[in-house]
mmCIF file with all atom_site columns, C-alpha atoms in Angstrom:
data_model
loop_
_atom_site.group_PDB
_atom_site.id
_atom_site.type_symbol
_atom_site.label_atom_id
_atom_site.label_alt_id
_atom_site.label_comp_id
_atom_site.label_asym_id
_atom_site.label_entity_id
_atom_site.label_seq_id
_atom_site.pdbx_PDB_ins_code
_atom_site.Cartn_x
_atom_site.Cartn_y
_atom_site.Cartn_z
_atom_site.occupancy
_atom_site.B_iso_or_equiv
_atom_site.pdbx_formal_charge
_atom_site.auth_seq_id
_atom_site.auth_comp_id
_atom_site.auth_asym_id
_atom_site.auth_atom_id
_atom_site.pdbx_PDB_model_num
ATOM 1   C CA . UNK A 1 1   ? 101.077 100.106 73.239  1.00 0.00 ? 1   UNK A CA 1
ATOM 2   C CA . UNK A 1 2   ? 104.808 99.863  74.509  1.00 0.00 ? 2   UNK A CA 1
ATOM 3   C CA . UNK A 1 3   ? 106.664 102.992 75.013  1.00 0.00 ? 3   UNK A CA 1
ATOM 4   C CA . UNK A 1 4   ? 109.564 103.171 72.723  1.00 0.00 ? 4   UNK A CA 1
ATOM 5   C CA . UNK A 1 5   ? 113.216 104.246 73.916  1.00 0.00 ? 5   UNK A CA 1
ATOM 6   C CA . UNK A 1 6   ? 116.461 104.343 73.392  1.00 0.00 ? 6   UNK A CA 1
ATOM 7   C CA . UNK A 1 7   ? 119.119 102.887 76.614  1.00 0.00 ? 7   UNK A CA 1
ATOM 8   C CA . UNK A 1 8   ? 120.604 106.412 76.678  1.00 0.00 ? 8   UNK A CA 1
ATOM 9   C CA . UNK A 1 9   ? 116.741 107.988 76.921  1.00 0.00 ? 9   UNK A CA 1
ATOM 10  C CA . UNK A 1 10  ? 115.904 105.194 80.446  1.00 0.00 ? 10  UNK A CA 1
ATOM 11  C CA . UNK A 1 11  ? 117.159 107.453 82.775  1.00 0.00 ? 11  UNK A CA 1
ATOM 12  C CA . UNK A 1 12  ? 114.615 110.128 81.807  1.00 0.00 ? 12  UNK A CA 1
ATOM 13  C CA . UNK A 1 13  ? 111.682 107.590 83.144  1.00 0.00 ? 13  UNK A CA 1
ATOM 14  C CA . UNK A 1 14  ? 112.753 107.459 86.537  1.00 0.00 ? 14  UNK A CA 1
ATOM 15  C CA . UNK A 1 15  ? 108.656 107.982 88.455  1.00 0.00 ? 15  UNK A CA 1
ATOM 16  C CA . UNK A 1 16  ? 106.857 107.606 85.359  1.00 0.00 ? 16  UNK A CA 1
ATOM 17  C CA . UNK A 1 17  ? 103.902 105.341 84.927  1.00 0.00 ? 17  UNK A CA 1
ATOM 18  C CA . UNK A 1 18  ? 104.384 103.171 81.892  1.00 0.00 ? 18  UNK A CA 1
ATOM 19  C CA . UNK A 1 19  ? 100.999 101.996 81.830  1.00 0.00 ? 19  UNK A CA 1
ATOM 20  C CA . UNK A 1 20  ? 99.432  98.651  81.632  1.00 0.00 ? 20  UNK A CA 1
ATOM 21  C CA . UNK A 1 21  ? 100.166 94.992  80.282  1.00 0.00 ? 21  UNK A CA 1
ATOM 22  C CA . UNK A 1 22  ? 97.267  93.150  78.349  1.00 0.00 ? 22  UNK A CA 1
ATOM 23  C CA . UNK A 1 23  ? 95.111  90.745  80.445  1.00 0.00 ? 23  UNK A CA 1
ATOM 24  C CA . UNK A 1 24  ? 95.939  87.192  81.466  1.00 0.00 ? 24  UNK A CA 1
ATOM 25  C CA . UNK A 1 25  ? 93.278  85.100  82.351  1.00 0.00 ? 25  UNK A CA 1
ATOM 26  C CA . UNK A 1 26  ? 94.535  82.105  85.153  1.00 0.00 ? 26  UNK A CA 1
ATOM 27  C CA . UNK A 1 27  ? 92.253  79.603  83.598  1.00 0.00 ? 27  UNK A CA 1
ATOM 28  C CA . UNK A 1 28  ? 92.705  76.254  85.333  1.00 0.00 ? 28  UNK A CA 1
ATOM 29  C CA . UNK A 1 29  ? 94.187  74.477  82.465  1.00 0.00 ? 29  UNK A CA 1
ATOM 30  C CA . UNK A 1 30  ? 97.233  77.300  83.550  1.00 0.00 ? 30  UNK A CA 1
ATOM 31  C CA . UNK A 1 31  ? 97.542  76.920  86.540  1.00 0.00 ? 31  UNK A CA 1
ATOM 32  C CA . UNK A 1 32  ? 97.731  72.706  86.072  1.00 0.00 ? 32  UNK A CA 1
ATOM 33  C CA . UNK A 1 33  ? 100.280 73.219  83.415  1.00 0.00 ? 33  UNK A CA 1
ATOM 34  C CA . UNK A 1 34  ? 102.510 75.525  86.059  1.00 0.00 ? 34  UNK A CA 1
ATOM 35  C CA . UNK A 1 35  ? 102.019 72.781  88.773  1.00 0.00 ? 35  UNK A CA 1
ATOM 36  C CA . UNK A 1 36  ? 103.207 70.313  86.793  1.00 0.00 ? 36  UNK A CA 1
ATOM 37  C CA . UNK A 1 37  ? 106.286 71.883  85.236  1.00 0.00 ? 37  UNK A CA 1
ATOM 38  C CA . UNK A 1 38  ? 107.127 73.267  88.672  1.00 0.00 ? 38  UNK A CA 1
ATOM 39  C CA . UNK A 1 39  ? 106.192 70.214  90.368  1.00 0.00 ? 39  UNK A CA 1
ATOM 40  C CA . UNK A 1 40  ? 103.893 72.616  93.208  1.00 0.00 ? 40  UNK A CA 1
ATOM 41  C CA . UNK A 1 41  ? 100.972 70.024  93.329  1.00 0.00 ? 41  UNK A CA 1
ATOM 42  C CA . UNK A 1 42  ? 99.092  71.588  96.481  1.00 0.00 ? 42  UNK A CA 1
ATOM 43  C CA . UNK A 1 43  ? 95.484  71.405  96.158  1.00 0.00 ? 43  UNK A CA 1
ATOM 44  C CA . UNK A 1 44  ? 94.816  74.734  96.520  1.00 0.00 ? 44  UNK A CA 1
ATOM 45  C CA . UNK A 1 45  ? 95.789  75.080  93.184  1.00 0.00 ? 45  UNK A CA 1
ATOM 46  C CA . UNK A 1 46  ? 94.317  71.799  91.617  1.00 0.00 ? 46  UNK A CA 1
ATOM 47  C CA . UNK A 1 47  ? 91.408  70.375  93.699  1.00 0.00 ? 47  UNK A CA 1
ATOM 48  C CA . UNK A 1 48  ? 88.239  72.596  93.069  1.00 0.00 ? 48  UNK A CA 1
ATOM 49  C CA . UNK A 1 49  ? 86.402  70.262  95.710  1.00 0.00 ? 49  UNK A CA 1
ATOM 50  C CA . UNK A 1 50  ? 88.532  70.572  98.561  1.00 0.00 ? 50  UNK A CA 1
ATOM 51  C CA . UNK A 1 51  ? 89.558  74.503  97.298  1.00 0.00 ? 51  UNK A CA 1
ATOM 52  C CA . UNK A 1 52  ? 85.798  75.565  97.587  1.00 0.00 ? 52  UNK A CA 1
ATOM 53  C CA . UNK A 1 53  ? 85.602  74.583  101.216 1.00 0.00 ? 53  UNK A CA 1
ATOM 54  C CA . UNK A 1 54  ? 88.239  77.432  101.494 1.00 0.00 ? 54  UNK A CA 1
ATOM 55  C CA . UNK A 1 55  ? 87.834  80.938  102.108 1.00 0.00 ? 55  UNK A CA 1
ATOM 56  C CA . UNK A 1 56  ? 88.418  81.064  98.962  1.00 0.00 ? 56  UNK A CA 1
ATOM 57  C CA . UNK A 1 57  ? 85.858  79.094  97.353  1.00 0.00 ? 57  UNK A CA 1
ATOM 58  C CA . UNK A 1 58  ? 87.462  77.212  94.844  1.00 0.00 ? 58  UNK A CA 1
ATOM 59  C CA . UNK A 1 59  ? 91.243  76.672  93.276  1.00 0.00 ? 59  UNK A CA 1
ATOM 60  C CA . UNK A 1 60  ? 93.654  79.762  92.712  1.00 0.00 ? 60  UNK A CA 1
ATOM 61  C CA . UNK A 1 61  ? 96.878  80.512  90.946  1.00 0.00 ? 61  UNK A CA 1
ATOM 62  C CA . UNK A 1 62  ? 100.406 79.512  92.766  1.00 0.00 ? 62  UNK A CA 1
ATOM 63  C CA . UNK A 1 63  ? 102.263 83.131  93.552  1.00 0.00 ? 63  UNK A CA 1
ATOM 64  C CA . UNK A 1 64  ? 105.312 82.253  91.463  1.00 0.00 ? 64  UNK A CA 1
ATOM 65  C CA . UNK A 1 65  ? 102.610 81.709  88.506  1.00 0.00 ? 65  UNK A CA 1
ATOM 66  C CA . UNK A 1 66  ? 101.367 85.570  89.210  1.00 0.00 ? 66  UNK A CA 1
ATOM 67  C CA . UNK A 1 67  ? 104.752 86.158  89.169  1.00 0.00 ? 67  UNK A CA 1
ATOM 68  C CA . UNK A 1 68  ? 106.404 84.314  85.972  1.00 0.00 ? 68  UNK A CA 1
ATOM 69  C CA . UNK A 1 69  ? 104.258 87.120  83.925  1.00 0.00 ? 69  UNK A CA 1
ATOM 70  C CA . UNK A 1 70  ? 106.697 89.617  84.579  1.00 0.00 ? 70  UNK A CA 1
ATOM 71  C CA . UNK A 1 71  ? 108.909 89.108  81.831  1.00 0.00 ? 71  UNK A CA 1
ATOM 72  C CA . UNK A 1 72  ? 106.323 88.801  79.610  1.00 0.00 ? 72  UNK A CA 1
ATOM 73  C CA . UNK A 1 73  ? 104.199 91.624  80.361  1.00 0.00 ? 73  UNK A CA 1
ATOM 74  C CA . UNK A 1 74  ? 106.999 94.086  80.893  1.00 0.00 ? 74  UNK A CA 1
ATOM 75  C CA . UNK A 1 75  ? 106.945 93.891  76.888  1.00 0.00 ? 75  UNK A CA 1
ATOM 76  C CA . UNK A 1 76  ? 103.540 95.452  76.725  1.00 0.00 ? 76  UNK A CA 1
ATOM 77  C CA . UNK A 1 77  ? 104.409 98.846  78.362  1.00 0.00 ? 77  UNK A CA 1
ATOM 78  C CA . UNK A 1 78  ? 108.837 99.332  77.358  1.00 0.00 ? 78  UNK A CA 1
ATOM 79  C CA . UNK A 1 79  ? 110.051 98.575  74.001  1.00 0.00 ? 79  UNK A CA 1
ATOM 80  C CA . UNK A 1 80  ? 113.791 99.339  74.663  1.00 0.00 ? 80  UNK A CA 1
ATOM 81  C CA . UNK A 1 81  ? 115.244 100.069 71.248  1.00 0.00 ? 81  UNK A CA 1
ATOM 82  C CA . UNK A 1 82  ? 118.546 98.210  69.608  1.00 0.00 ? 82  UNK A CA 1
ATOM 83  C CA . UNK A 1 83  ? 119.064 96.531  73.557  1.00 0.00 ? 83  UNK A CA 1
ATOM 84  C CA . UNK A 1 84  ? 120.182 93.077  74.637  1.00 0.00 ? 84  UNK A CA 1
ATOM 85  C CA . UNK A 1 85  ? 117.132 92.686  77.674  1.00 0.00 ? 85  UNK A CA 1
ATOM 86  C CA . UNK A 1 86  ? 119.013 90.671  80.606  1.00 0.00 ? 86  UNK A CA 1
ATOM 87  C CA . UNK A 1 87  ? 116.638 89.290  83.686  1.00 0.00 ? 87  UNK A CA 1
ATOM 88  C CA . UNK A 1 88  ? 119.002 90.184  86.676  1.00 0.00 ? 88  UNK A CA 1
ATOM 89  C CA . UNK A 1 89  ? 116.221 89.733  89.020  1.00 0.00 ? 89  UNK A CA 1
ATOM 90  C CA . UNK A 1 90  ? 113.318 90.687  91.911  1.00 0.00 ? 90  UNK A CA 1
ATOM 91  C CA . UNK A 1 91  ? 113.169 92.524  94.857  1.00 0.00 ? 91  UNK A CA 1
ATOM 92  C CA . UNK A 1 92  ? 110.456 92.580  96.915  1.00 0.00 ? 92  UNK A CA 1
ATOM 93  C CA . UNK A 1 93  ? 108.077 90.585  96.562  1.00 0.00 ? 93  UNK A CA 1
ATOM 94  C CA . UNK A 1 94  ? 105.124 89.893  98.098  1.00 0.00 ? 94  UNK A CA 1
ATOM 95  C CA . UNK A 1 95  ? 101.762 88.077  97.355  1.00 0.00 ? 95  UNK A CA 1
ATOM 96  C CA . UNK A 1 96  ? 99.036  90.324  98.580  1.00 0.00 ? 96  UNK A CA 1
ATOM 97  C CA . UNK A 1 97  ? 95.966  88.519  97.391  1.00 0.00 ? 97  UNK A CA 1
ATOM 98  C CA . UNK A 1 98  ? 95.029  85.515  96.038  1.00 0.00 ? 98  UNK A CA 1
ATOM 99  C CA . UNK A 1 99  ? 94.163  85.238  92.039  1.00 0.00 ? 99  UNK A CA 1
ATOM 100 C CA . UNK A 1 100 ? 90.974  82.741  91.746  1.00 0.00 ? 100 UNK A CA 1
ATOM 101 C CA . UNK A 1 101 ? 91.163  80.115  88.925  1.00 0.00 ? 101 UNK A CA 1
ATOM 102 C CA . UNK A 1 102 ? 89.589  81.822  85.480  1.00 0.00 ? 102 UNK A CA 1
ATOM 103 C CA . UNK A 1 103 ? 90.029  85.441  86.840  1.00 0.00 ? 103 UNK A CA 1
ATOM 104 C CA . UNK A 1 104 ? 92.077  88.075  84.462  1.00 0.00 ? 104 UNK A CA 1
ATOM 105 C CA . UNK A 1 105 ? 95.210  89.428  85.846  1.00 0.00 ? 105 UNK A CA 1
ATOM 106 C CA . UNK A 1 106 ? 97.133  92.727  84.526  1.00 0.00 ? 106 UNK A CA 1
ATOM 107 C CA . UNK A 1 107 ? 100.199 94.249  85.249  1.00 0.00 ? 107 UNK A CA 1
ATOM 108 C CA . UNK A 1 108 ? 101.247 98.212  86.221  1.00 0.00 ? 108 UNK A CA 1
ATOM 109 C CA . UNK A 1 109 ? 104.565 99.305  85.449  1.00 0.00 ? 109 UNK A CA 1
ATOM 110 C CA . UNK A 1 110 ? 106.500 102.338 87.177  1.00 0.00 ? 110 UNK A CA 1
ATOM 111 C CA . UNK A 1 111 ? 110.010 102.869 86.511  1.00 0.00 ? 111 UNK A CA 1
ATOM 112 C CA . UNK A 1 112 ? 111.464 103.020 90.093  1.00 0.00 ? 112 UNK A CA 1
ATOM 113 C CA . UNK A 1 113 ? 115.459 103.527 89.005  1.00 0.00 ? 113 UNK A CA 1
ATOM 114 C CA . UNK A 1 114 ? 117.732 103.654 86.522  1.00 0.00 ? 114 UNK A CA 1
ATOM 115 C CA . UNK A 1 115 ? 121.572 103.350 86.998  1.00 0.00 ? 115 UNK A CA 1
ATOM 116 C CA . UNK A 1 116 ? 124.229 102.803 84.758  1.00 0.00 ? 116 UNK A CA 1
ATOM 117 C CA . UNK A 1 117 ? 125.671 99.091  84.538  1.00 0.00 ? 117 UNK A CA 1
ATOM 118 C CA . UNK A 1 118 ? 128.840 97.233  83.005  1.00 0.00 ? 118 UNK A CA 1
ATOM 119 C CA . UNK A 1 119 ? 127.341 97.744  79.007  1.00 0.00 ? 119 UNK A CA 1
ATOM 120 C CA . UNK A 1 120 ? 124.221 99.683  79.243  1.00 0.00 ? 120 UNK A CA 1
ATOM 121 C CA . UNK A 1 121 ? 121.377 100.507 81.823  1.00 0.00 ? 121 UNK A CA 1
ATOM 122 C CA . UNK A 1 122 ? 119.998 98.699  84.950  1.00 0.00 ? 122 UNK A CA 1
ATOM 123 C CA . UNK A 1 123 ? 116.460 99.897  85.686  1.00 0.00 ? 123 UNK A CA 1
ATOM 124 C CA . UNK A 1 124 ? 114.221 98.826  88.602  1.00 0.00 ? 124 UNK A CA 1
ATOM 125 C CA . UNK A 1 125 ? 110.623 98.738  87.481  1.00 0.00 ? 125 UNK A CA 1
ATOM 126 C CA . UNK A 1 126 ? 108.056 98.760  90.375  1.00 0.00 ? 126 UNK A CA 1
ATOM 127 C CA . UNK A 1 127 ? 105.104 96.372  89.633  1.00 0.00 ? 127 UNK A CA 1
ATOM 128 C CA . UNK A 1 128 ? 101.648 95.626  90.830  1.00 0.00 ? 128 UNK A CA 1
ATOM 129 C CA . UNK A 1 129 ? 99.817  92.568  89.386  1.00 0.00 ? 129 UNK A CA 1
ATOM 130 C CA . UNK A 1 130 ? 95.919  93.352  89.755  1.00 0.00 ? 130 UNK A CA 1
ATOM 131 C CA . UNK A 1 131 ? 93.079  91.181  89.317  1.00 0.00 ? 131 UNK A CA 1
ATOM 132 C CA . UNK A 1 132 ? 90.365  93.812  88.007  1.00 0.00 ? 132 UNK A CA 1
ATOM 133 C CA . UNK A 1 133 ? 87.779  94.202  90.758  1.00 0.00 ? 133 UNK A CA 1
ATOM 134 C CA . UNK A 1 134 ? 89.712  92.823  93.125  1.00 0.00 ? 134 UNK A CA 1
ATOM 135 C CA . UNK A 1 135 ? 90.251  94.978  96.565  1.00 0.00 ? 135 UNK A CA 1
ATOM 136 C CA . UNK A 1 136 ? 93.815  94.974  96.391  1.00 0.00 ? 136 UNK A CA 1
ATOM 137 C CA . UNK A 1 137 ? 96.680  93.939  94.400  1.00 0.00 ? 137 UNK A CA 1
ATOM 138 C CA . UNK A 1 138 ? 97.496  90.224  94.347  1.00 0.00 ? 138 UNK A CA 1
ATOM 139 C CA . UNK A 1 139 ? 101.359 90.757  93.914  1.00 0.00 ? 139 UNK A CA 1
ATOM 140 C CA . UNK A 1 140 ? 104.078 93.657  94.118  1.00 0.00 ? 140 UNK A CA 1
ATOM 141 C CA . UNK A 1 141 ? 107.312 93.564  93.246  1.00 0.00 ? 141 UNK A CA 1
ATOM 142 C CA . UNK A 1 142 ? 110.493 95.274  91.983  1.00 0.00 ? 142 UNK A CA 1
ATOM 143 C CA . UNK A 1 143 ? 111.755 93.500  88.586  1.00 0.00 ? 143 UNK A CA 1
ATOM 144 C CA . UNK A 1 144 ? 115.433 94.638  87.741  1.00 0.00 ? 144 UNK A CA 1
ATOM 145 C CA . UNK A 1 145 ? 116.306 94.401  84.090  1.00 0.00 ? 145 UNK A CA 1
ATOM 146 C CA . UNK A 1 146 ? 119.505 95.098  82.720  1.00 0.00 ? 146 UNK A CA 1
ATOM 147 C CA . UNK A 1 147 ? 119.254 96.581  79.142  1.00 0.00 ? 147 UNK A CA 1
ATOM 148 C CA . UNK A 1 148 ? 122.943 96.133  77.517  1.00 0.00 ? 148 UNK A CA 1
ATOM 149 C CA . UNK A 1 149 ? 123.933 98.193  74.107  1.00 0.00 ? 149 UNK A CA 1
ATOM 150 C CA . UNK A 1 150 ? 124.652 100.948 72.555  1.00 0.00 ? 150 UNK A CA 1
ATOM 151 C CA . UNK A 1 151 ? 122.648 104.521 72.414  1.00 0.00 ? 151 UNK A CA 1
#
């Protein structure tokens, strides 16, 4: 369940764990769609033959995918009250593991910092995309919303 807050209350969440998005699962049919909007045909993503002579052993999601779920998920954990959300961008990143092809991926949410902006509230969540069971995290990043209102 989404934490509810006003703009004026964001600052307050500076090091607090919002919790975690739902689960994802990168099913192939996913992953083609992505490489075909994005054009990123490389066959570790879409050739389960060649992928499964691989370390590791069959097709897995692009990075950017992984990624993309960020403004989704974010939804699951802040619900920021009466506020126009604005995507101003990523810090950070890196892709620490790779996310096989029909494995679930979830996303953890810390709010990093908070600063006023122009109109509202810029706040830097710190994220960690994990693939339950997996040995570490197969993305981090730092996602910078902008959250524009009043109150």
């Amino acid at each position: 369940m989404a934490k509810n807050v006003t703009i004026s209350e964001l600052p307050q969440l500076v090091g607090e764990d919002l919790g975690v998005s739902r689960s994802v699962t990168m099913s192939q049919e996913r992953i083609n769609g992505f490489a075909e909007v994005t054009e990123d045909r490389q066959w570790i993503h879409l050739d389960a033959e060649r992928a499964a002579e691989t370390p590791f052993g069959g097709t897995i999601a692009h990075g950017f995918l992984t990624l993309s779920l960020a403004s989704a998920l974010i939804f699951d954990v802040i619900d920021v009250e009466g506020a126009t959300v604005i995507n101003y961008g990523l810090d950070k990143v890196r892709f620490t593991a790779p996310v096989p092809s029909g494995s679930d991926i979830e996303m953890a949410v810390k709010v990093a910092e908070v600063s006023e902006c122009r109109g509202g509230q810029q706040v830097t969540f710190d994220l960690e995309f994990r693939n339950p069971g997996a040995e570490r995290p197969a993305c981090i990043a730092a996602l910078v919303f902008r959250y524009l209102g009043e109150g």
